[in-house]
XYZ file of C-alpha atoms in Angstrom:
594
model
C -35.688 -17.059 6.415
C -32.701 -16.582 4.099
C -29.685 -14.358 4.506
C -26.431 -13.682 2.689
C -24.700 -13.095 6.010
C -21.653 -15.333 6.274
C -21.327 -17.525 9.341
C -18.532 -15.666 11.086
C -16.334 -18.125 12.919
C -13.975 -15.559 14.409
C -14.504 -14.330 17.950
C -14.065 -10.786 19.084
C -10.385 -10.714 19.917
C -9.510 -14.302 18.939
C -9.888 -15.600 15.383
C -9.583 -19.200 14.230
C -6.510 -20.750 12.651
C -7.785 -20.743 9.062
C -6.347 -17.833 7.093
C -8.167 -17.747 3.740
C -11.857 -17.384 3.051
C -14.082 -16.624 0.115
C -14.573 -12.863 -0.055
C -18.023 -11.816 1.169
C -20.147 -9.591 -1.027
C -22.774 -7.593 0.848
C -26.149 -7.792 -0.902
C -29.712 -6.739 -0.025
C -31.785 -9.444 1.697
C -35.544 -9.869 2.069
C -36.866 -9.943 5.656
C -40.174 -10.264 7.479
C -41.987 -6.949 8.261
C -40.896 -6.736 11.927
C -37.246 -7.312 11.053
C -37.442 -4.886 8.122
C -38.746 -2.178 10.425
C -36.069 -2.915 13.030
C -33.361 -2.760 10.362
C -34.626 0.638 9.208
C -34.031 1.946 12.736
C -30.690 0.121 12.870
C -29.513 1.820 9.672
C -30.763 5.205 10.810
C -28.730 5.010 14.041
C -25.340 4.332 12.400
C -23.282 4.621 15.624
C -23.227 2.099 18.492
C -21.213 1.451 21.606
C -19.953 -2.003 22.530
C -19.004 -2.767 26.141
C -16.950 -5.790 27.199
C -17.313 -6.120 30.957
C -16.972 -9.160 33.184
C -14.910 -10.551 36.039
C -11.901 -10.470 33.688
C -11.974 -6.692 34.295
C -10.921 -7.436 37.882
C -7.761 -9.133 36.627
C -7.078 -6.463 34.007
C -4.945 -8.830 31.939
C -2.879 -10.208 34.854
C -3.181 -13.649 36.416
C -0.714 -15.506 38.690
C 1.420 -12.376 38.531
C 1.911 -12.642 34.763
C 0.778 -10.100 32.196
C -1.100 -11.337 29.143
C -1.035 -8.757 26.387
C -3.840 -8.330 23.889
C -7.463 -9.296 24.506
C -7.943 -9.422 28.285
C -11.384 -11.053 28.093
C -9.575 -14.142 26.754
C -7.377 -14.273 29.868
C -8.758 -17.587 31.134
C -8.220 -19.344 27.813
C -4.824 -17.833 27.067
C -3.487 -18.641 30.532
C -5.161 -22.097 30.583
C -6.533 -21.302 34.033
C -8.786 -23.955 35.628
C -12.421 -22.938 36.172
C -12.272 -22.887 39.975
C -9.227 -20.624 40.002
C -10.642 -18.276 37.400
C -14.064 -18.018 39.063
C -12.306 -16.955 42.265
C -12.024 -13.553 40.566
C -15.743 -13.176 41.289
C -14.992 -13.096 45.005
C -12.903 -9.948 44.475
C -15.131 -8.339 41.855
C -17.031 -5.460 43.451
C -17.619 -2.579 40.983
C -18.633 -0.042 43.614
C -18.212 2.878 41.177
C -20.675 1.470 38.657
C -23.409 4.027 37.944
C -25.809 3.001 35.188
C -27.258 6.495 34.817
C -23.794 8.033 34.476
C -22.791 5.373 31.920
C -25.848 6.046 29.772
C -25.462 9.833 30.031
C -21.883 9.492 28.805
C -22.940 7.138 26.015
C -25.611 9.577 24.889
C -23.279 12.596 25.105
C -20.758 10.702 22.968
C -23.342 10.420 20.189
C -24.047 6.698 20.396
C -27.622 5.742 19.494
C -27.535 2.252 21.035
C -25.276 0.173 23.258
C -24.539 -3.565 23.390
C -22.982 -5.021 26.541
C -21.642 -8.487 27.306
C -24.280 -10.428 29.233
C -22.147 -13.594 29.113
C -18.771 -13.854 27.445
C -16.833 -17.065 26.757
C -15.810 -17.376 30.419
C -19.395 -18.365 31.221
C -19.919 -15.780 33.964
C -23.251 -13.954 33.613
C -23.349 -10.224 34.271
C -27.025 -10.485 35.215
C -29.242 -12.376 37.654
C -29.685 -15.865 36.270
C -31.551 -18.861 37.629
C -29.742 -21.070 35.119
C -26.299 -20.725 36.692
C -24.927 -19.683 40.077
C -21.990 -18.105 38.251
C -23.592 -14.680 37.927
C -22.886 -11.222 39.287
C -25.852 -11.140 41.680
C -25.304 -14.522 43.338
C -21.562 -14.821 42.897
C -20.092 -11.455 43.938
C -20.143 -9.034 46.847
C -21.656 -6.483 44.486
C -24.952 -8.371 44.525
C -26.726 -6.104 42.016
C -27.901 -6.657 38.439
C -26.134 -4.030 36.305
C -28.063 -5.013 33.185
C -31.348 -4.265 34.939
C -30.038 -0.854 35.980
C -28.700 -0.147 32.486
C -32.021 -1.139 30.922
C -33.863 1.358 33.122
C -31.338 4.146 32.493
C -31.258 3.525 28.736
C -35.037 3.631 28.519
C -35.129 6.928 30.419
C -32.569 8.516 28.074
C -33.917 7.041 24.833
C -30.774 4.981 24.148
C -31.228 1.570 22.523
C -30.000 -1.514 24.367
C -28.726 -4.887 23.237
C -26.909 -7.812 24.832
C -23.900 -9.840 23.745
C -24.210 -13.565 24.453
C -21.626 -16.281 23.743
C -23.781 -19.209 22.679
C -21.170 -21.871 21.918
C -18.094 -21.169 24.012
C -18.381 -21.478 27.776
C -15.082 -22.249 29.460
C -16.468 -22.904 32.927
C -19.008 -25.497 31.768
C -17.821 -29.072 31.084
C -20.395 -29.360 28.289
C -19.746 -25.932 26.763
C -17.299 -25.306 23.941
C -13.772 -23.987 24.047
C -12.159 -25.350 27.234
C -9.908 -28.159 26.024
C -7.257 -27.695 28.735
C -9.562 -28.824 31.534
C -12.397 -30.801 29.939
C -12.298 -33.581 27.363
C -14.027 -32.318 24.166
C -14.914 -35.909 23.278
C -17.061 -36.160 26.412
C -18.900 -32.875 25.863
C -22.688 -33.090 25.857
C -23.371 -29.796 24.056
C -27.087 -30.509 23.786
C -27.333 -30.623 27.569
C -25.435 -27.346 27.921
C -27.548 -25.675 25.253
C -30.838 -26.752 26.839
C -29.934 -26.093 30.469
C -27.966 -22.854 30.159
C -28.142 -21.178 26.756
C -31.892 -21.368 26.181
C -32.812 -20.400 29.770
C -30.373 -17.495 29.884
C -31.319 -16.082 26.473
C -34.958 -16.386 27.590
C -34.116 -14.427 30.770
C -32.457 -11.694 28.743
C -35.443 -11.389 26.429
C -38.092 -11.347 29.160
C -36.587 -9.476 32.114
C -35.067 -6.331 30.621
C -37.658 -4.803 28.336
C -37.385 -4.335 24.562
C -33.950 -5.122 23.129
C -32.488 -3.835 19.892
C -30.449 -6.983 19.325
C -28.825 -10.096 20.729
C -25.200 -9.999 19.594
C -24.144 -13.643 19.356
C -20.530 -14.699 18.877
C -18.334 -17.673 17.898
C -20.856 -20.265 16.706
C -17.947 -22.621 16.044
C -19.106 -26.077 14.902
C -22.669 -25.606 16.169
C -25.141 -27.571 14.060
C -27.767 -25.536 12.146
C -30.518 -26.806 14.446
C -29.071 -24.846 17.371
C -28.819 -21.588 15.454
C -32.353 -22.130 14.188
C -33.700 -22.758 17.695
C -32.029 -19.593 18.973
C -33.451 -17.543 16.132
C -36.945 -18.919 16.705
C -36.666 -18.235 20.439
C -35.611 -14.627 19.953
C -38.215 -13.872 17.298
C -40.969 -15.498 19.369
C -40.226 -13.414 22.458
C -39.221 -10.177 20.695
C -40.045 -10.217 16.954
C -38.195 -6.978 16.211
C -35.035 -7.903 18.142
C -32.212 -8.235 15.613
C -29.635 -11.015 15.358
C -26.154 -10.565 13.961
C -24.593 -13.057 11.565
C -22.495 -14.638 14.312
C -25.543 -16.580 15.415
C -24.153 -18.957 12.794
C -25.391 -20.980 9.848
C -26.487 -17.952 7.817
C -29.403 -17.096 10.108
C -28.526 -13.517 11.091
C -30.544 -10.426 10.201
C -27.440 -8.395 9.398
C -23.751 -9.066 8.827
C -20.934 -8.657 11.337
C -17.705 -8.405 9.337
C -14.479 -9.600 10.901
C -13.208 -7.609 13.860
C -11.572 -4.307 12.916
C -12.813 -4.370 9.323
C -14.784 -1.890 7.259
C -15.675 -3.834 4.081
C -14.254 -2.442 0.823
C -16.758 -0.205 -0.963
C -16.501 -2.370 -4.080
C -17.892 -5.388 -2.184
C -20.834 -3.524 -0.641
C -23.786 -3.724 -3.024
C -26.327 -3.001 -0.315
C -27.447 -5.070 2.637
C -27.236 -4.419 6.356
C -23.963 -4.619 8.266
C -22.076 -3.276 11.236
C -18.314 -2.931 11.586
C -16.881 -3.480 15.057
C -13.646 -2.030 16.406
C -12.206 -1.730 19.876
C -10.923 1.598 21.196
C -7.494 0.270 22.184
C -6.037 -3.195 21.538
C -7.966 -5.163 24.145
C -11.728 -5.552 24.232
C -12.044 -6.128 27.965
C -10.262 -3.832 30.415
C -6.474 -4.099 30.462
C -4.542 -2.344 33.198
C -1.570 -1.709 30.888
C -3.213 -0.926 27.552
C -3.940 2.775 27.094
C -3.337 2.758 23.345
C -6.662 4.434 22.597
C -7.507 5.534 19.070
C -7.434 9.264 18.423
C -10.588 11.296 17.946
C -9.646 11.819 14.290
C -9.313 8.063 13.740
C -12.676 7.346 15.365
C -14.433 9.966 13.245
C -12.781 8.611 10.101
C -13.916 5.049 10.893
C -17.450 6.261 11.594
C -17.637 8.336 8.403
C -16.108 5.566 6.283
C -18.571 2.972 7.608
C -21.519 5.290 6.957
C -20.220 6.092 3.465
C -20.434 2.386 2.629
C -23.933 2.011 4.060
C -22.949 0.396 7.347
C -22.961 1.045 11.073
C -19.915 1.584 13.246
C -19.753 -0.114 16.659
C -16.940 0.979 18.963
C -15.923 -1.098 21.975
C -14.575 0.001 25.344
C -13.870 -2.060 28.479
C -14.751 -0.615 31.923
C -12.434 -1.529 34.790
C -13.122 -3.729 37.807
C -14.590 -0.822 39.763
C -17.086 -0.045 36.983
C -15.333 3.018 35.555
C -14.788 3.984 31.930
C -11.042 4.476 31.316
C -10.402 8.216 31.165
C -8.285 7.939 28.021
C -11.227 6.357 26.232
C -13.998 8.501 27.680
C -12.411 11.848 26.813
C -12.000 10.845 23.174
C -15.544 9.467 22.967
C -16.935 12.770 24.223
C -14.916 14.667 21.618
C -16.532 12.530 18.903
C -19.851 13.411 20.516
C -19.010 17.116 20.238
C -18.233 16.632 16.540
C -21.538 14.799 16.036
C -23.507 17.599 17.685
C -22.386 19.775 14.760
C -22.017 17.214 11.965
C -24.381 14.390 12.955
C -26.654 15.218 10.034
C -23.951 13.772 7.757
C -23.970 10.418 9.631
C -27.347 9.578 11.182
C -29.977 8.482 8.691
C -27.710 8.789 5.658
C -27.243 6.331 2.814
C -24.091 5.042 1.175
C -22.012 7.218 -1.104
C -22.869 7.284 -4.795
C -19.291 8.350 -5.580
C -16.302 6.196 -6.543
C -13.104 6.113 -4.516
C -11.890 9.630 -3.761
C -8.404 10.589 -2.536
C -9.583 13.335 -0.194
C -12.132 11.362 1.836
C -15.585 9.803 1.692
C -19.193 10.864 1.146
C -22.648 10.145 2.516
C -26.024 11.108 1.089
C -29.496 12.129 2.172
C -31.935 12.821 -0.660
C -30.654 15.785 -2.698
C -27.870 16.607 -0.241
C -24.421 15.060 -0.564
C -22.014 15.246 2.393
C -18.315 15.315 1.539
C -16.111 14.261 4.459
C -12.680 15.802 3.868
C -10.274 13.487 5.659
C -7.127 14.485 3.720
C -6.994 18.083 2.517
C -5.499 18.409 -1.011
C -2.320 20.451 -1.245
C -4.012 23.074 -3.458
C -7.105 23.354 -1.253
C -9.530 22.224 -3.966
C -11.877 19.258 -3.602
C -12.671 17.613 -6.926
C -15.558 15.244 -7.629
C -15.011 13.928 -11.186
C -18.100 13.086 -13.215
C -20.646 14.765 -10.934
C -23.062 16.169 -13.530
C -26.235 16.698 -11.472
C -26.898 20.432 -11.161
C -25.440 21.825 -7.929
C -27.449 24.632 -6.321
C -25.399 25.337 -3.181
C -22.194 24.279 -1.441
C -21.688 25.078 2.242
C -19.697 24.046 5.271
C -21.976 21.920 7.419
C -20.491 23.509 10.537
C -21.733 27.099 10.494
C -23.230 27.084 6.997
C -20.632 29.317 5.299
C -20.970 29.284 1.500
C -18.049 27.851 -0.493
C -16.962 28.786 -4.002
C -17.439 26.036 -6.578
C -17.263 25.375 -10.296
C -19.132 22.703 -12.217
C -18.200 21.384 -15.618
C -17.018 17.842 -16.190
C -17.401 17.267 -12.471
C -17.400 19.516 -9.425
C -14.516 21.562 -7.963
C -14.900 23.153 -4.515
C -12.448 25.654 -3.034
C -11.871 25.036 0.658
C -11.580 27.906 3.153
C -8.068 29.355 3.353
C -8.191 29.330 7.122
C -6.653 26.183 8.621
C -9.233 23.444 8.920
C -9.636 21.436 12.111
C -7.677 18.214 12.308
C -10.799 16.110 12.364
C -13.325 15.490 9.591
C -14.437 18.684 7.781
C -17.873 18.180 6.215
C -19.091 19.964 3.090
C -22.799 19.916 2.190
C -23.506 19.819 -1.543
C -27.132 20.485 -2.520
C -28.309 19.289 -5.929
C -31.548 19.595 -7.890
C -31.871 15.815 -7.996
C -30.194 13.043 -6.005
C -26.701 12.201 -7.216
C -26.873 8.894 -9.044
C -24.396 6.117 -8.264
C -21.274 6.221 -10.416
C -18.651 3.782 -9.246
C -16.541 3.252 -12.377
C -14.658 6.532 -12.288
C -11.475 4.986 -10.979
C -8.899 6.179 -8.446
C -7.923 9.809 -8.970
C -4.225 10.609 -9.510
C -2.730 14.059 -9.008
C 0.331 15.499 -7.261
C -2.016 17.377 -4.911
C -3.141 14.071 -3.374
C 0.191 12.283 -3.014
C 0.435 8.483 -2.963
C -2.750 6.614 -3.866
C -3.441 2.933 -3.085
C -5.113 0.616 -5.575
C -6.527 -2.123 -3.368
C -6.912 -5.585 -4.857
C -10.548 -5.656 -3.661
C -11.285 -2.848 -6.138
C -9.563 -4.510 -9.091
C -11.209 -5.988 -12.172
C -10.311 -9.683 -12.259
C -9.849 -11.604 -15.478
C -11.454 -15.000 -15.972
C -9.998 -17.622 -13.640
C -8.850 -15.114 -10.997
C -10.828 -14.937 -7.752
C -10.830 -12.638 -4.737
C -10.026 -14.097 -1.311
C -10.075 -12.677 2.204
C -6.969 -13.231 4.330
C -7.337 -13.077 8.100
C -4.102 -12.521 9.960
C -2.252 -10.037 12.159
C -1.068 -7.003 10.228
C 0.699 -5.934 13.417
C 1.044 -7.372 16.914
C -2.362 -7.968 18.537
C -4.093 -6.363 15.533
C -6.186 -8.989 13.805
C -7.439 -7.701 10.485
C -8.716 -8.920 7.161
C -7.191 -7.950 3.855
C -7.874 -9.147 0.347
C -5.787 -10.906 -2.275
C -6.401 -13.030 -5.363
C -5.890 -16.640 -6.377
C -5.477 -17.873 -9.926
C -2.895 -15.322 -11.070
C -0.710 -18.035 -12.603
C -0.618 -17.373 -16.358
C 0.189 -14.389 -18.624
C -3.369 -14.581 -19.958
C -4.679 -13.710 -16.474
C -4.562 -10.305 -14.858
C -5.938 -7.916 -12.296
C -6.529 -4.327 -13.391
C -7.607 -0.934 -12.074
C -9.040 2.140 -13.722
C -7.291 5.383 -12.776
C -8.437 8.920 -13.504
C -5.391 11.125 -14.099
C -6.035 14.787 -13.322
C -2.481 15.958 -13.874
C -0.168 14.083 -16.264
C 3.353 13.146 -15.338
C 5.412 10.374 -13.796
C 4.134 8.123 -11.015
C 6.210 5.672 -8.984
C 4.891 2.075 -8.743
C 5.122 0.097 -5.492
C 3.637 -3.343 -4.793
C 2.512 -4.683 -1.425
C 2.347 -8.488 -1.254
C 3.319 -11.702 0.485
C 4.988 -14.676 -1.187
C 6.009 -18.192 -0.214
C 9.370 -19.827 -0.913
C 7.800 -21.565 -3.923
C 6.748 -18.216 -5.369
C 10.110 -16.528 -4.866
C 11.746 -15.765 -8.186
C 8.482 -15.636 -10.126
C 8.336 -12.683 -12.509
C 5.480 -10.349 -13.195
C 4.792 -7.111 -14.983
C 2.869 -3.912 -14.280
C 1.553 -2.510 -17.542
C -0.279 0.534 -18.817
C -0.850 0.780 -22.580
C 2.545 -0.014 -24.123
C 4.502 0.640 -20.931
C 5.621 -2.538 -19.147
C 7.531 -2.577 -15.869
C 8.881 -6.000 -14.882
C 9.529 -7.164 -11.314
C 10.757 -10.268 -9.517
C 8.948 -11.747 -6.516
C 10.770 -12.120 -3.184
C 9.877 -14.522 -0.384
C 8.147 -12.981 2.650
C 7.173 -16.092 4.606
C 4.087 -18.096 5.471
C 0.897 -16.318 6.565
C -0.438 -17.543 9.913
C -3.445 -16.491 11.968
C -1.657 -15.801 15.222
C 1.614 -14.325 14.028
C 2.156 -10.898 12.462
C 2.434 -11.200 8.702
C 5.272 -9.612 6.747
C 4.107 -7.858 3.589
C 6.829 -6.739 1.182
C 6.653 -3.156 -0.088
C 8.530 -3.406 -3.368
C 9.410 -0.589 -5.797
C 8.830 -1.515 -9.430
C 9.451 1.537 -11.609
C 7.691 4.569 -13.066
C 4.626 4.935 -15.287
C 4.276 8.062 -17.416
C 0.840 9.526 -18.132
C 1.174 12.067 -20.956
C -2.256 13.686 -20.671
C -5.276 13.806 -18.356
C -7.847 11.050 -18.742
C -8.773 7.529 -17.823
C -6.234 4.706 -17.965
C -6.011 1.019 -17.082
C -3.150 -0.265 -14.938
C -2.750 -4.046 -14.760
C -0.608 -6.769 -13.162
C 0.018 -10.138 -14.822
C 2.585 -12.987 -14.595
C 5.263 -13.130 -17.274
C 5.170 -16.926 -17.466
C 2.755 -19.743 -16.648
C 3.210 -21.912 -13.576
C 3.147 -21.248 -9.843
C 0.803 -18.596 -8.441
C 2.573 -15.228 -8.876
C 2.126 -13.916 -5.309
C -0.509 -12.815 -2.814
C -0.863 -9.164 -3.743
C -2.652 -6.735 -1.433
C -2.269 -3.399 -3.221
C -0.480 -1.399 -5.895
C 0.529 2.175 -4.999
C 1.056 5.082 -7.380
C 2.981 8.094 -6.085
C 3.587 11.353 -8.004
C 7.234 11.476 -9.059
C 7.356 14.965 -10.549
């Protein structure tokens, strides 16, 4: 079996130290019939819930009286707690409020089509009955029940798909598992023994004792040799041929790709293929007693719509507490998304990726001859424009309620929004055409005063020969591990990166650059150019990029570009002299200056 899925080394909540990677391009992959059929269902579902739950929920981010901010499921590793002390949490763990039927009813009401829950995270404690290890919720806690068994029964009754997360390499309470270098000597680790006596038996238990599974969500393959990933794949496919595997099984053997945590891949890098973005609702993945920074309903809907518009699924994580309760701040917002989906789900479930280029007002999804426009940012003049849409439009309506909207079609499509205030969340417009809208992705970013500032992301740029795209994994803010893109090879005036822009209204536009630069790059000079207009700038030092420290990205004004008439233009960046790499640019912004 072959796959373009990259072996993702980063764990949920804790990435590795390396910062730069080759940018992944998402391409279609051939699969066996059972996997192809399972992926069709996977892509139809579009929306999944992720649940991180374990004995770390009992601690809630606090151990020995000290708070550990960020990912609470990494509490044992971050606090360097010995196994015996950490496993003592199991003696206190008694989730008496856990109700599998109530969980699944909430999940279904929130619009999720399937749920994946942690069966064993990196701490090695199994949240199911396991003969392979005494460290499990049935044998090791007062609770004494198997919540995965109860969830499997409830999910089946409600028609909700079920999958299990399993950490196959890291196991901090096992001397032969990976990851615990504060208590066990890595040089003495017998990983083969651990794999054969715990991993294989437990994955077998999960695949044979809980009914049909949608997927096994593996994580952090680390330095695992290909033979281990291959054996896991063969085991899963033997026991459940249509059970899917994500790319974090390692060694390119996944059925679909799991991008880095908190990343929706740029539309320009998605050429097809099967993938699933994964975000957590707040900042921690497991329950944290002092983290109620839950994403707003609007943000969740935008992430869901954006993922669907690029042909991917959106998986949203939430961590129940030590009593087995969903945090109220999370649950209320999830149910509001569910209410939105009851009205607008047609624009998400079973749709395909947008055929449109980047649009300043939002994103689009498609189903046959119906195009769904998700208006995330209402234009100041109340008119949605789709440049270059030439397929004959027969009807334009609001998806919620079906009210007809006025539209004009010429060199593109212009739709007048209702004058009444729109809701704060995603407004969806259904555009019916005589034939499916064909893909047109070279239109360029649209510039107009009605849209305000527009970003030109480096991932969407055209790169000259010798310039390559790279992914940078770092913290864009505290506890917020993200991936952004930059280029390497921009070290000579003959090299450039360039964007196409579609100017709707001529005038002046401010230029701002967002980048990082080392001390060696400080003082380098570059130029932003459009036709005969050239705006020079000098590079300033921002500091070294590290995996576990927030990165500083300069936001530097450069000057003004003047567009004298509507039309398509090329805006480029290039060094003024040869030598050191110019900088690590993330984006160029153009803001109306009229």
